[in-house]
Short mmCIF file of C-alpha atoms in Angstrom, two decimals:
data_model
loop_
_atom_site.label_atom_id
_atom_site.label_comp_id
_atom_site.label_asym_id
_atom_site.label_seq_id
_atom_site.Cartn_x
_atom_site.Cartn_y
_atom_site.Cartn_z
CA UNK A 1 0.00 -0.17 0.16
CA UNK A 2 2.76 1.94 0.31
CA UNK A 3 2.69 3.05 -3.94
CA UNK A 4 -1.10 3.35 -3.02
CA UNK A 5 -3.29 6.48 -4.54
CA UNK A 6 -4.52 7.63 -0.80
CA UNK A 7 -0.31 7.04 0.51
CA UNK A 8 0.84 8.85 -2.16
CA UNK A 9 -1.27 11.81 -1.98
CA UNK A 10 0.15 12.69 1.26
CA UNK A 11 3.71 11.74 0.58
CA UNK A 12 3.43 14.61 -2.46
CA UNK A 13 2.27 17.40 -0.16
CA UNK A 14 4.94 16.17 2.02
CA UNK A 15 7.42 16.28 -0.61
CA UNK A 16 6.71 19.39 -1.84
CA UNK A 17 7.10 21.70 1.57
CA UNK A 18 10.85 20.44 1.44
CA UNK A 19 11.80 20.31 -2.41
CA UNK A 20 9.87 23.40 -3.27
CA UNK A 21 12.56 25.98 -4.57
CA UNK A 22 15.50 23.41 -4.26
CA UNK A 23 18.21 22.30 -6.59
CA UNK A 24 18.71 19.05 -7.97
CA UNK A 25 22.57 18.38 -7.54
CA UNK A 26 23.03 14.96 -8.70
CA UNK A 27 20.78 12.45 -10.25
CA UNK A 28 23.02 8.82 -10.78
CA UNK A 29 22.24 5.40 -10.43
CA UNK A 30 24.58 2.73 -9.32
CA UNK A 31 22.60 -0.35 -9.29
CA UNK A 32 20.15 -2.26 -11.34
CA UNK A 33 16.87 -0.76 -11.01
CA UNK A 34 17.45 2.03 -8.59
CA UNK A 35 18.18 5.67 -8.94
CA UNK A 36 19.27 8.17 -6.32
CA UNK A 37 18.47 12.07 -6.22
CA UNK A 38 20.07 14.56 -4.62
CA UNK A 39 19.28 17.88 -4.04
CA UNK A 40 20.53 21.03 -2.18
CA UNK A 41 20.25 20.84 1.77
CA UNK A 42 21.04 17.52 1.59
CA UNK A 43 17.71 16.04 0.72
CA UNK A 44 18.06 12.71 -1.46
CA UNK A 45 15.28 10.75 -2.74
CA UNK A 46 15.94 6.86 -3.18
CA UNK A 47 14.05 5.16 -6.09
CA UNK A 48 14.09 1.37 -5.77
CA UNK A 49 11.98 0.07 -8.55
CA UNK A 50 12.69 -3.51 -8.84
CA UNK A 51 10.26 -5.59 -9.97
CA UNK A 52 9.58 -7.51 -7.06
CA UNK A 53 9.85 -4.75 -4.58
CA UNK A 54 8.98 -0.81 -5.71
CA UNK A 55 9.53 1.72 -2.97
CA UNK A 56 10.47 4.98 -2.33
CA UNK A 57 12.65 6.19 0.37
CA UNK A 58 14.52 9.36 2.07
CA UNK A 59 18.24 8.45 3.40
CA UNK A 60 20.31 11.31 5.81
CA UNK A 61 22.89 10.32 3.05
CA UNK A 62 24.26 8.22 0.69
CA UNK A 63 27.44 6.91 -0.64
CA UNK A 64 28.21 7.27 -4.14
CA UNK A 65 30.44 4.81 -5.65
CA UNK A 66 33.64 5.56 -7.61
CA UNK A 67 33.04 2.90 -10.21
CA UNK A 68 29.81 1.80 -11.68
CA UNK A 69 28.01 4.79 -11.18
CA UNK A 70 26.07 7.02 -14.06
CA UNK A 71 24.09 9.98 -14.63
CA UNK A 72 21.14 10.28 -15.29
CA UNK A 73 18.23 13.29 -16.48
CA UNK A 74 21.49 15.54 -17.16
CA UNK A 75 18.75 18.03 -18.44
CA UNK A 76 17.44 18.52 -14.91
CA UNK A 77 20.42 18.81 -13.16
CA UNK A 78 20.49 22.32 -11.13
CA UNK A 79 16.84 22.90 -12.01
CA UNK A 80 14.86 24.52 -9.45
CA UNK A 81 12.18 22.32 -8.30
CA UNK A 82 8.66 24.32 -8.96
CA UNK A 83 5.72 21.90 -7.48
CA UNK A 84 5.44 18.41 -6.70
CA UNK A 85 2.10 16.92 -8.29
CA UNK A 86 0.14 14.47 -7.56
CA UNK A 87 -2.04 13.27 -10.60
CA UNK A 88 -5.82 13.04 -9.98
CA UNK A 89 -6.64 8.94 -8.55
CA UNK A 90 -3.73 8.12 -10.49
CA UNK A 91 -0.52 6.15 -8.76
CA UNK A 92 1.86 8.97 -10.18
CA UNK A 93 2.93 12.06 -9.68
CA UNK A 94 5.65 14.55 -11.03
CA UNK A 95 7.84 16.48 -9.98
CA UNK A 96 7.91 19.83 -11.77
CA UNK A 97 11.58 21.76 -12.52
CA UNK A 98 11.87 25.19 -14.06
CA UNK A 99 12.37 25.32 -17.67
CA UNK A 100 9.15 22.96 -18.40
CA UNK A 101 10.69 19.57 -17.16
CA UNK A 102 8.50 17.31 -15.38
CA UNK A 103 10.41 14.22 -13.96
CA UNK A 104 7.40 11.70 -13.60
CA UNK A 105 7.47 9.23 -10.94
CA UNK A 106 5.16 5.80 -12.24
CA UNK A 107 4.90 3.55 -9.28
CA UNK A 108 2.78 0.91 -10.88
CA UNK A 109 4.09 -2.15 -8.55
CA UNK A 110 6.76 -4.16 -10.89
CA UNK A 111 6.23 -1.94 -13.79
CA UNK A 112 7.01 1.56 -11.91
CA UNK A 113 9.73 3.67 -13.71
CA UNK A 114 11.29 7.39 -13.91
CA UNK A 115 10.47 9.23 -17.05
CA UNK A 116 11.42 12.87 -18.16
CA UNK A 117 9.27 15.13 -20.37
CA UNK A 118 9.84 18.84 -21.46
CA UNK A 119 5.96 20.05 -22.30
CA UNK A 120 4.61 16.72 -22.69
CA UNK A 121 7.30 15.47 -24.71
CA UNK A 122 8.82 12.20 -23.34
CA UNK A 123 12.69 12.88 -23.40
CA UNK A 124 14.14 10.28 -21.81
CA UNK A 125 12.61 6.24 -19.57
CA UNK A 126 14.92 5.39 -16.94
CA UNK A 127 13.64 1.30 -17.36
CA UNK A 128 13.53 1.79 -21.27
CA UNK A 129 12.56 -2.03 -21.23
CA UNK A 130 8.84 -1.26 -20.22
CA UNK A 131 7.80 -0.49 -24.03
CA UNK A 132 4.47 0.94 -23.17
CA UNK A 133 5.81 4.08 -21.61
CA UNK A 134 7.10 5.73 -24.42
CA UNK A 135 3.06 6.00 -25.34
CA UNK A 136 2.80 8.34 -22.42
CA UNK A 137 0.91 11.72 -22.60
CA UNK A 138 1.66 13.92 -19.39
CA UNK A 139 -1.20 15.85 -20.04
CA UNK A 140 -3.89 13.15 -19.74
CA UNK A 141 -2.48 11.27 -16.37
CA UNK A 142 -5.40 13.12 -14.37
CA UNK A 143 -8.43 10.54 -14.37
CA UNK A 144 -11.65 12.68 -12.70
CA UNK A 145 -14.12 10.33 -11.26
CA UNK A 146 -17.50 10.36 -10.42
CA UNK A 147 -17.98 9.33 -7.21
CA UNK A 148 -21.05 10.21 -5.46
CA UNK A 149 -23.94 7.54 -4.14
CA UNK A 150 -25.92 8.04 -7.23
CA UNK A 151 -22.78 6.90 -9.87
CA UNK A 152 -22.52 4.08 -7.05
CA UNK A 153 -25.99 3.19 -7.65
CA UNK A 154 -25.48 3.39 -11.51
CA UNK A 155 -22.95 0.61 -11.09
CA UNK A 156 -24.76 -1.72 -9.28
CA UNK A 157 -23.04 -1.78 -6.32
CA UNK A 158 -19.42 -2.50 -8.02
CA UNK A 159 -17.32 0.61 -5.61
CA UNK A 160 -14.41 -0.63 -8.23
CA UNK A 161 -15.86 1.60 -11.08
CA UNK A 162 -15.60 4.39 -8.87
CA UNK A 163 -12.33 4.06 -6.81
CA UNK A 164 -10.06 1.94 -9.15
CA UNK A 165 -7.43 3.42 -6.74
CA UNK A 166 -8.11 1.03 -4.15
CA UNK A 167 -5.80 -1.87 -4.64
CA UNK A 168 -5.80 -5.26 -3.41
CA UNK A 169 -5.26 -4.29 0.36
CA UNK A 170 -8.18 -2.04 0.98
CA UNK A 171 -10.43 -4.45 -1.20
CA UNK A 172 -9.09 -7.45 1.03
CA UNK A 173 -10.25 -4.94 4.09
CA UNK A 174 -13.63 -4.42 2.57
CA UNK A 175 -14.23 -8.19 1.44
CA UNK A 176 -13.22 -8.93 5.52
CA UNK A 177 -16.11 -6.50 6.54
CA UNK A 178 -18.37 -8.70 4.41
CA UNK A 179 -19.52 -5.33 2.04
CA UNK A 180 -21.24 -7.60 -0.47
CA UNK A 181 -23.97 -9.44 2.46
CA UNK A 182 -24.84 -5.56 2.63
CA UNK A 183 -27.54 -3.08 1.08
CA UNK A 184 -26.55 -0.65 -1.03
CA UNK A 185 -27.08 1.95 1.74
CA UNK A 186 -24.78 -0.15 3.95
CA UNK A 187 -22.11 -0.21 1.56
CA UNK A 188 -21.76 3.13 0.68
CA UNK A 189 -21.22 3.82 4.46
CA UNK A 190 -18.45 0.96 4.59
CA UNK A 191 -16.56 2.89 1.67
CA UNK A 192 -17.49 6.70 2.63
CA UNK A 193 -15.77 5.54 5.76
CA UNK A 194 -12.55 3.53 4.51
CA UNK A 195 -12.07 7.18 2.50
CA UNK A 196 -12.53 8.80 5.84
CA UNK A 197 -9.77 6.45 7.32
CA UNK A 198 -7.49 6.49 4.12
CA UNK A 199 -7.92 10.36 4.29
CA UNK A 200 -6.19 10.82 7.69
CA UNK A 201 -2.89 11.42 8.58
CA UNK A 202 -2.47 7.59 9.82
CA UNK A 203 0.12 5.39 8.83
CA UNK A 204 0.51 1.66 10.15
CA UNK A 205 3.18 -0.94 9.89
CA UNK A 206 2.24 -3.97 9.80
CA UNK A 207 2.06 -7.64 9.36
CA UNK A 208 -0.46 -9.01 7.35
CA UNK A 209 -1.19 -12.46 6.08
CA UNK A 210 2.62 -13.27 6.73
CA UNK A 211 4.11 -10.04 5.25
CA UNK A 212 4.75 -6.76 5.92
CA UNK A 213 2.82 -3.36 5.19
CA UNK A 214 2.71 0.17 5.78
CA UNK A 215 -1.32 0.90 5.10
CA UNK A 216 -3.50 3.86 6.44
CA UNK A 217 -6.18 0.67 7.85
CA UNK A 218 -6.01 -0.63 11.16
CA UNK A 219 -5.58 -4.21 9.70
CA UNK A 220 -3.39 -7.39 10.24
CA UNK A 221 -1.08 -7.26 13.47
CA UNK A 222 0.47 -3.05 13.79
CA UNK A 223 3.56 -3.18 14.42
CA UNK A 224 3.92 1.00 14.45
CA UNK A 225 2.31 4.10 14.29
CA UNK A 226 3.50 6.95 12.94
CA UNK A 227 1.75 10.25 11.35
CA UNK A 228 3.66 11.50 8.86
CA UNK A 229 4.30 9.83 5.38
CA UNK A 230 7.95 10.51 4.99
CA UNK A 231 9.23 8.58 8.40
CA UNK A 232 7.06 6.27 7.83
CA UNK A 233 7.43 5.07 4.62
CA UNK A 234 11.44 5.03 5.72
CA UNK A 235 10.64 2.80 8.63
CA UNK A 236 8.93 0.47 6.64
CA UNK A 237 11.49 0.59 3.72
CA UNK A 238 14.05 -0.42 6.48
CA UNK A 239 11.77 -3.00 8.31
CA UNK A 240 10.79 -4.71 4.89
CA UNK A 241 14.44 -5.03 3.55
CA UNK A 242 15.46 -6.87 7.06
CA UNK A 243 12.56 -9.20 7.28
CA UNK A 244 13.04 -9.74 3.75
CA UNK A 245 16.65 -10.59 4.25
CA UNK A 246 16.09 -12.50 7.55
CA UNK A 247 12.93 -14.88 5.76
CA UNK A 248 15.17 -15.33 2.36
CA UNK A 249 18.31 -16.39 4.64
CA UNK A 250 15.98 -18.54 6.32
CA UNK A 251 14.47 -20.04 3.64
CA UNK A 252 17.76 -20.49 2.06
CA UNK A 253 19.11 -22.16 5.23
CA UNK A 254 16.18 -24.19 5.66
CA UNK A 255 16.32 -25.86 2.11
CA UNK A 256 19.70 -26.53 2.37
CA UNK A 257 19.07 -27.90 5.31
CA UNK A 258 16.21 -29.80 4.06
CA UNK A 259 18.27 -31.32 0.64
CA UNK A 260 21.26 -32.17 3.35
CA UNK A 261 18.58 -34.49 5.05
CA UNK A 262 16.75 -36.00 1.94
CA UNK A 263 19.92 -37.14 0.88
CA UNK A 264 20.91 -38.57 4.27
CA UNK A 265 17.59 -40.47 3.67
CA UNK A 266 17.67 -41.93 0.27
CA UNK A 267 21.42 -43.12 1.81
CA UNK A 268 19.86 -44.74 4.83
CA UNK A 269 17.13 -46.37 2.23
CA UNK A 270 19.75 -47.78 -0.12
CA UNK A 271 21.91 -49.06 1.91
CA UNK A 272 19.37 -50.56 4.41
CA UNK A 273 18.05 -52.33 1.17
CA UNK A 274 21.52 -53.06 0.56
CA UNK A 275 21.99 -54.74 3.72
CA UNK A 276 18.78 -56.52 3.32
CA UNK A 277 19.60 -58.39 0.41
CA UNK A 278 23.05 -58.97 1.97
CA UNK A 279 21.22 -60.47 5.12
CA UNK A 280 18.36 -62.27 2.99
CA UNK A 281 20.60 -63.45 0.15
CA UNK A 282 23.31 -66.16 -0.47
CA UNK A 283 25.35 -66.57 2.90
CA UNK A 284 29.19 -68.04 1.50
CA UNK A 285 29.63 -69.41 5.17
CA UNK A 286 26.74 -71.64 4.87
CA UNK A 287 27.48 -72.90 1.40
CA UNK A 288 31.57 -73.14 2.29
CA UNK A 289 29.96 -75.57 4.59
CA UNK A 290 27.34 -77.80 2.87
CA UNK A 291 30.46 -78.04 0.27
CA UNK A 292 32.40 -79.37 3.46
CA UNK A 293 29.89 -81.78 4.37
CA UNK A 294 29.50 -83.09 1.00
CA UNK A 295 33.50 -83.96 -0.07
CA UNK A 296 32.71 -87.39 -0.95
CA UNK A 297 30.11 -86.50 -3.45
CA UNK A 298 31.67 -83.88 -5.56
CA UNK A 299 34.63 -84.63 -8.34
CA UNK A 300 37.45 -81.61 -8.92
CA UNK A 301 36.53 -80.43 -12.01
CA UNK A 302 33.20 -80.18 -11.73
CA UNK A 303 31.81 -76.24 -12.28
CA UNK A 304 27.88 -76.33 -10.37
CA UNK A 305 26.88 -79.23 -7.80
CA UNK A 306 23.27 -79.29 -6.34
CA UNK A 307 23.47 -79.65 -2.46
CA UNK A 308 20.52 -80.27 0.23
CA UNK A 309 20.55 -77.29 2.01
CA UNK A 310 20.35 -79.01 5.62
CA UNK A 311 19.89 -74.77 7.10
CA UNK A 312 16.65 -74.16 5.53
CA UNK A 313 15.25 -77.60 6.42
CA UNK A 314 16.70 -79.55 3.25
CA UNK A 315 15.76 -77.35 0.05
CA UNK A 316 18.02 -77.52 -2.54
CA UNK A 317 20.43 -75.05 -3.20
CA UNK A 318 23.13 -74.69 -6.39
CA UNK A 319 26.31 -73.85 -6.77
CA UNK A 320 29.23 -72.44 -8.37
CA UNK A 321 32.63 -74.12 -8.26
CA UNK A 322 35.89 -73.10 -9.55
CA UNK A 323 36.64 -76.73 -11.62
CA UNK A 324 40.69 -75.86 -11.78
CA UNK A 325 40.89 -76.73 -8.20
CA UNK A 326 39.19 -78.83 -5.47
CA UNK A 327 36.02 -79.42 -4.04
CA UNK A 328 38.13 -78.63 -0.37
CA UNK A 329 39.50 -75.24 -2.31
CA UNK A 330 36.16 -74.26 -3.13
CA UNK A 331 35.42 -74.57 0.22
CA UNK A 332 38.10 -72.64 1.57
CA UNK A 333 37.19 -70.12 -1.29
CA UNK A 334 33.24 -69.44 0.16
CA UNK A 335 35.01 -69.13 3.55
CA UNK A 336 37.15 -65.86 2.55
CA UNK A 337 34.30 -64.85 0.78
CA UNK A 338 32.58 -65.24 3.94
CA UNK A 339 34.82 -63.17 5.57
CA UNK A 340 34.38 -60.29 3.14
CA UNK A 341 31.18 -60.77 3.44
CA UNK A 342 31.16 -60.11 7.44
CA UNK A 343 32.85 -57.29 6.81
CA UNK A 344 30.69 -55.52 4.79
CA UNK A 345 27.46 -56.21 6.50
CA UNK A 346 29.54 -54.46 9.55
CA UNK A 347 30.69 -51.58 7.49
CA UNK A 348 27.17 -51.13 6.07
CA UNK A 349 25.73 -51.12 9.51
CA UNK A 350 28.17 -48.64 11.29
CA UNK A 351 27.48 -46.51 7.51
CA UNK A 352 23.37 -47.11 8.39
CA UNK A 353 23.88 -45.65 11.93
CA UNK A 354 26.53 -43.17 11.25
CA UNK A 355 23.77 -41.72 8.73
CA UNK A 356 20.56 -41.64 11.15
CA UNK A 357 22.92 -39.60 13.36
CA UNK A 358 23.89 -37.27 10.78
CA UNK A 359 19.29 -37.02 10.09
CA UNK A 360 18.87 -36.57 14.03
CA UNK A 361 21.46 -33.77 14.25
CA UNK A 362 19.44 -32.04 10.72
CA UNK A 363 16.39 -32.61 12.33
CA UNK A 364 17.16 -30.73 15.10
CA UNK A 365 18.81 -28.01 12.85
CA UNK A 366 15.07 -27.68 11.06
CA UNK A 367 13.67 -27.11 14.72
CA UNK A 368 16.53 -24.57 16.09
CA UNK A 369 15.93 -22.50 12.48
CA UNK A 370 12.12 -22.54 13.13
CA UNK A 371 12.70 -20.54 16.44
CA UNK A 372 15.31 -18.09 14.68
CA UNK A 373 12.96 -14.71 15.27
CA UNK A 374 15.36 -12.06 13.42
CA UNK A 375 18.17 -11.88 11.20
CA UNK A 376 20.76 -11.85 13.66
CA UNK A 377 19.31 -15.36 15.55
CA UNK A 378 19.20 -16.49 12.11
CA UNK A 379 22.95 -15.35 10.85
CA UNK A 380 24.27 -16.67 14.37
CA UNK A 381 23.03 -20.47 13.94
CA UNK A 382 24.22 -20.37 10.39
CA UNK A 383 27.03 -19.08 11.40
CA UNK A 384 28.22 -21.61 14.10
CA UNK A 385 26.99 -24.72 11.27
CA UNK A 386 29.23 -23.05 8.53
CA UNK A 387 32.35 -22.33 11.21
CA UNK A 388 32.04 -26.71 11.95
CA UNK A 389 31.74 -27.32 8.19
CA UNK A 390 34.36 -25.12 7.86
CA UNK A 391 36.27 -26.46 10.41
CA UNK A 392 35.91 -30.03 8.56
CA UNK A 393 36.73 -28.75 5.56
CA UNK A 394 39.90 -26.75 6.79
CA UNK A 395 41.23 -30.41 7.00
CA UNK A 396 44.04 -31.51 4.47
CA UNK A 397 42.20 -34.96 4.70
CA UNK A 398 38.96 -37.30 4.54
CA UNK A 399 38.21 -39.33 7.95
CA UNK A 400 36.63 -42.37 7.88
CA UNK A 401 36.29 -45.88 10.38
CA UNK A 402 36.56 -49.11 10.31
CA UNK A 403 36.62 -51.67 12.80
CA UNK A 404 37.02 -48.86 15.27
CA UNK A 405 40.16 -47.46 13.88
CA UNK A 406 40.24 -43.82 11.72
CA UNK A 407 41.39 -43.65 8.23
CA UNK A 408 42.93 -40.41 6.82
CA UNK A 409 42.78 -39.98 2.90
CA UNK A 410 44.82 -37.13 1.97
CA UNK A 411 42.88 -34.50 -0.50
CA UNK A 412 46.10 -33.53 -2.61
CA UNK A 413 49.78 -33.33 -3.11
CA UNK A 414 49.81 -30.19 -0.86
CA UNK A 415 47.43 -31.96 2.09
CA UNK A 416 49.40 -35.24 1.61
CA UNK A 417 51.65 -32.93 3.31
CA UNK A 418 50.02 -31.03 5.69
CA UNK A 419 48.70 -34.31 6.81
CA UNK A 420 51.96 -36.79 7.61
CA UNK A 421 53.21 -33.23 9.09
CA UNK A 422 50.15 -32.24 11.53
CA UNK A 423 48.49 -35.14 11.70
CA UNK A 424 50.04 -38.45 12.27
CA UNK A 425 52.63 -40.19 14.95
CA UNK A 426 55.36 -42.91 14.43
CA UNK A 427 53.52 -46.11 14.66
CA UNK A 428 50.60 -45.12 12.13
CA UNK A 429 50.46 -46.80 9.27
CA UNK A 430 51.02 -44.97 5.88
CA UNK A 431 49.11 -46.40 2.29
CA UNK A 432 49.74 -45.57 -0.97
CA UNK A 433 49.43 -47.34 -4.78
CA UNK A 434 52.51 -48.46 -6.07
CA UNK A 435 54.42 -46.04 -8.90
CA UNK A 436 52.02 -43.80 -9.69
CA UNK A 437 50.45 -40.47 -8.30
CA UNK A 438 47.30 -40.73 -5.50
CA UNK A 439 46.43 -40.12 -2.13
CA UNK A 440 48.39 -40.44 1.12
CA UNK A 441 46.41 -42.90 3.28
CA UNK A 442 47.44 -43.04 7.37
CA UNK A 443 45.92 -45.48 9.74
CA UNK A 444 45.91 -44.14 13.11
CA UNK A 445 47.58 -46.42 15.91
CA UNK A 446 45.17 -48.24 18.80
CA UNK A 447 47.87 -48.02 21.39
CA UNK A 448 48.36 -51.98 22.06
CA UNK A 449 46.27 -52.74 19.63
CA UNK A 450 47.65 -54.83 16.18
CA UNK A 451 46.31 -53.50 12.56
CA UNK A 452 43.83 -56.86 11.96
CA UNK A 453 44.82 -57.86 8.20
CA UNK A 454 40.96 -56.99 6.89
CA UNK A 455 41.96 -53.39 8.11
CA UNK A 456 44.56 -52.99 5.76
CA UNK A 457 42.91 -54.62 2.93
CA UNK A 458 40.01 -51.73 3.09
CA UNK A 459 43.22 -48.79 4.12
CA UNK A 460 44.72 -50.07 0.47
CA UNK A 461 41.02 -50.19 -1.23
CA UNK A 462 41.19 -46.44 -0.33
CA UNK A 463 44.40 -45.50 -1.27
CA UNK A 464 43.67 -47.36 -5.05
CA UNK A 465 41.00 -45.52 -5.90
CA UNK A 466 42.07 -42.01 -4.62
CA UNK A 467 45.25 -42.78 -6.94
CA UNK A 468 45.77 -42.38 -10.97
CA UNK A 469 45.36 -46.52 -11.21
CA UNK A 470 41.46 -46.02 -9.79
CA UNK A 471 40.15 -47.74 -12.87
CA UNK A 472 42.15 -50.68 -13.17
CA UNK A 473 40.66 -54.15 -11.91
CA UNK A 474 43.87 -54.63 -9.67
CA UNK A 475 46.08 -52.19 -7.91
CA UNK A 476 49.31 -52.51 -5.88
CA UNK A 477 49.47 -50.72 -2.59
CA UNK A 478 52.48 -50.04 -0.27
CA UNK A 479 52.40 -50.27 3.12
CA UNK A 480 54.79 -49.25 5.75
CA UNK A 481 55.10 -47.35 9.44
CA UNK A 482 54.97 -44.11 9.39
CA UNK A 483 58.06 -43.97 10.80
CA UNK A 484 59.84 -45.20 7.39
CA UNK A 485 57.82 -42.61 5.61
CA UNK A 486 60.17 -39.18 5.45
CA UNK A 487 60.27 -36.36 3.29
CA UNK A 488 63.13 -34.69 1.75
CA UNK A 489 63.77 -30.86 1.64
CA UNK A 490 63.37 -29.55 -1.80
CA UNK A 491 61.44 -32.57 -2.94
CA UNK A 492 57.88 -31.37 -4.54
CA UNK A 493 54.52 -31.67 -2.60
CA UNK A 494 53.58 -34.76 -1.69
CA UNK A 495 56.59 -36.43 -2.69
CA UNK A 496 58.20 -38.64 -0.13
CA UNK A 497 61.13 -41.50 0.50
CA UNK A 498 60.15 -44.65 2.45
CA UNK A 499 61.26 -47.43 3.73
CA UNK A 500 60.74 -50.96 4.35
CA UNK A 501 57.27 -51.15 2.89
CA UNK A 502 55.27 -53.96 1.72
CA UNK A 503 53.41 -54.50 -0.82
CA UNK A 504 49.02 -55.67 -1.09
CA UNK A 505 47.03 -56.67 -4.16
CA UNK A 506 43.72 -55.19 -3.86
CA UNK A 507 40.44 -53.90 -5.76
CA UNK A 508 40.11 -49.44 -5.94
CA UNK A 509 37.26 -48.80 -4.00
CA UNK A 510 35.44 -46.00 -2.29
CA UNK A 511 33.85 -48.54 0.17
CA UNK A 512 33.41 -45.57 2.89
CA UNK A 513 30.62 -43.70 0.30
CA UNK A 514 28.59 -46.90 -0.77
#
């Protein structure tokens, strides 16, 4: 309602008192859809004409940028203001300057614009993309209307024909008074009472239908009351910018957390399905037991055998065999697969538990965001989360866990050096893909506990994956205690010298994100 005809009437009257006889000293733009006018004695008009929010404000000071600033409407520079004129029944007013110049303020919401005329001739337009404005005639801007009870009856009670300047909020106000259910006489009385309120010097900052408004009517939740239009619109502009900034930041923050929450839930769902499939699928340990129980009935060279599964009450099961090895060796292979299967199940359960904890953290975060009431609170909360995330991101490694051991994976060559220098001890285990560039991998020591073979294999899989051999079917990985890894002065980032290394062949696998 800050661009409503009734408000502009009062604003232009106040502006005429302030501007009559003053000269325009500066007129420039340094932001898209924003124009600054500075008059002598320091009176400033800021015209923010963005399509999403159009509003005039009158700041006490304004600092012009040294760059990316352009002068506009040079024709009225240093010209004296003769009058500020409000057009009848129009959301437009003009600033009349000496020399027959008029600067038209067309305050039509997302089609607002400033247009310079001289003696009814259009000279320049601020927002040139509004093509219809080139057809405007300033001499035809006034719109006289018959606003009498007789005219109201002729229009059968359609007040919008007599008062097209009411605008959306006034119409909603009248709807809340159930005007359409009243008689014509009662409707007219309500309209006249509303017009009287619109002509009073009362300005309200309110919350109405989840948005902040400057209104001439007592509607919604009243936040502030003013008796002067310039200060009223200034407070509204400041509050609106702060409120919308808060709401935008809050919504962005909520959307970011919701996206992370959805990703987390998707991971839990997909990983849970994978876990269920493994738990209910082929059990390699049971297959190995079946082979061992039937060694006498299986000949070497057999590729497939059907055996009775005594674990499932005699259901037959088909088992694939390697014909090049003995049945006992086949059983040993299945026992080894069973160990890998057990490790995989353990990792999946650990990852699901970790993601469920993250899901709970994100849900708590959404509750905290919802409780924030202003920009300061939302920024404080966001800062805490951002700092925690940045602290984790700034570390030169990614961290995962396996069998209770922490595994660090360097992010790049410089990070490899920083990780070795600042985050390792002599008895940690160091791994790296053999003879190719890649990440250093560190398994942190747990005092008094040896590194299990399965742990070394899993760490080696990560070292292989984070190397140039990540697409190979198998990759050799070297490993040795950290105390046998040293950095020579002058060597390139990530380059080290190692002693007493061992080699293990593994498949490159980023199991930590599966």
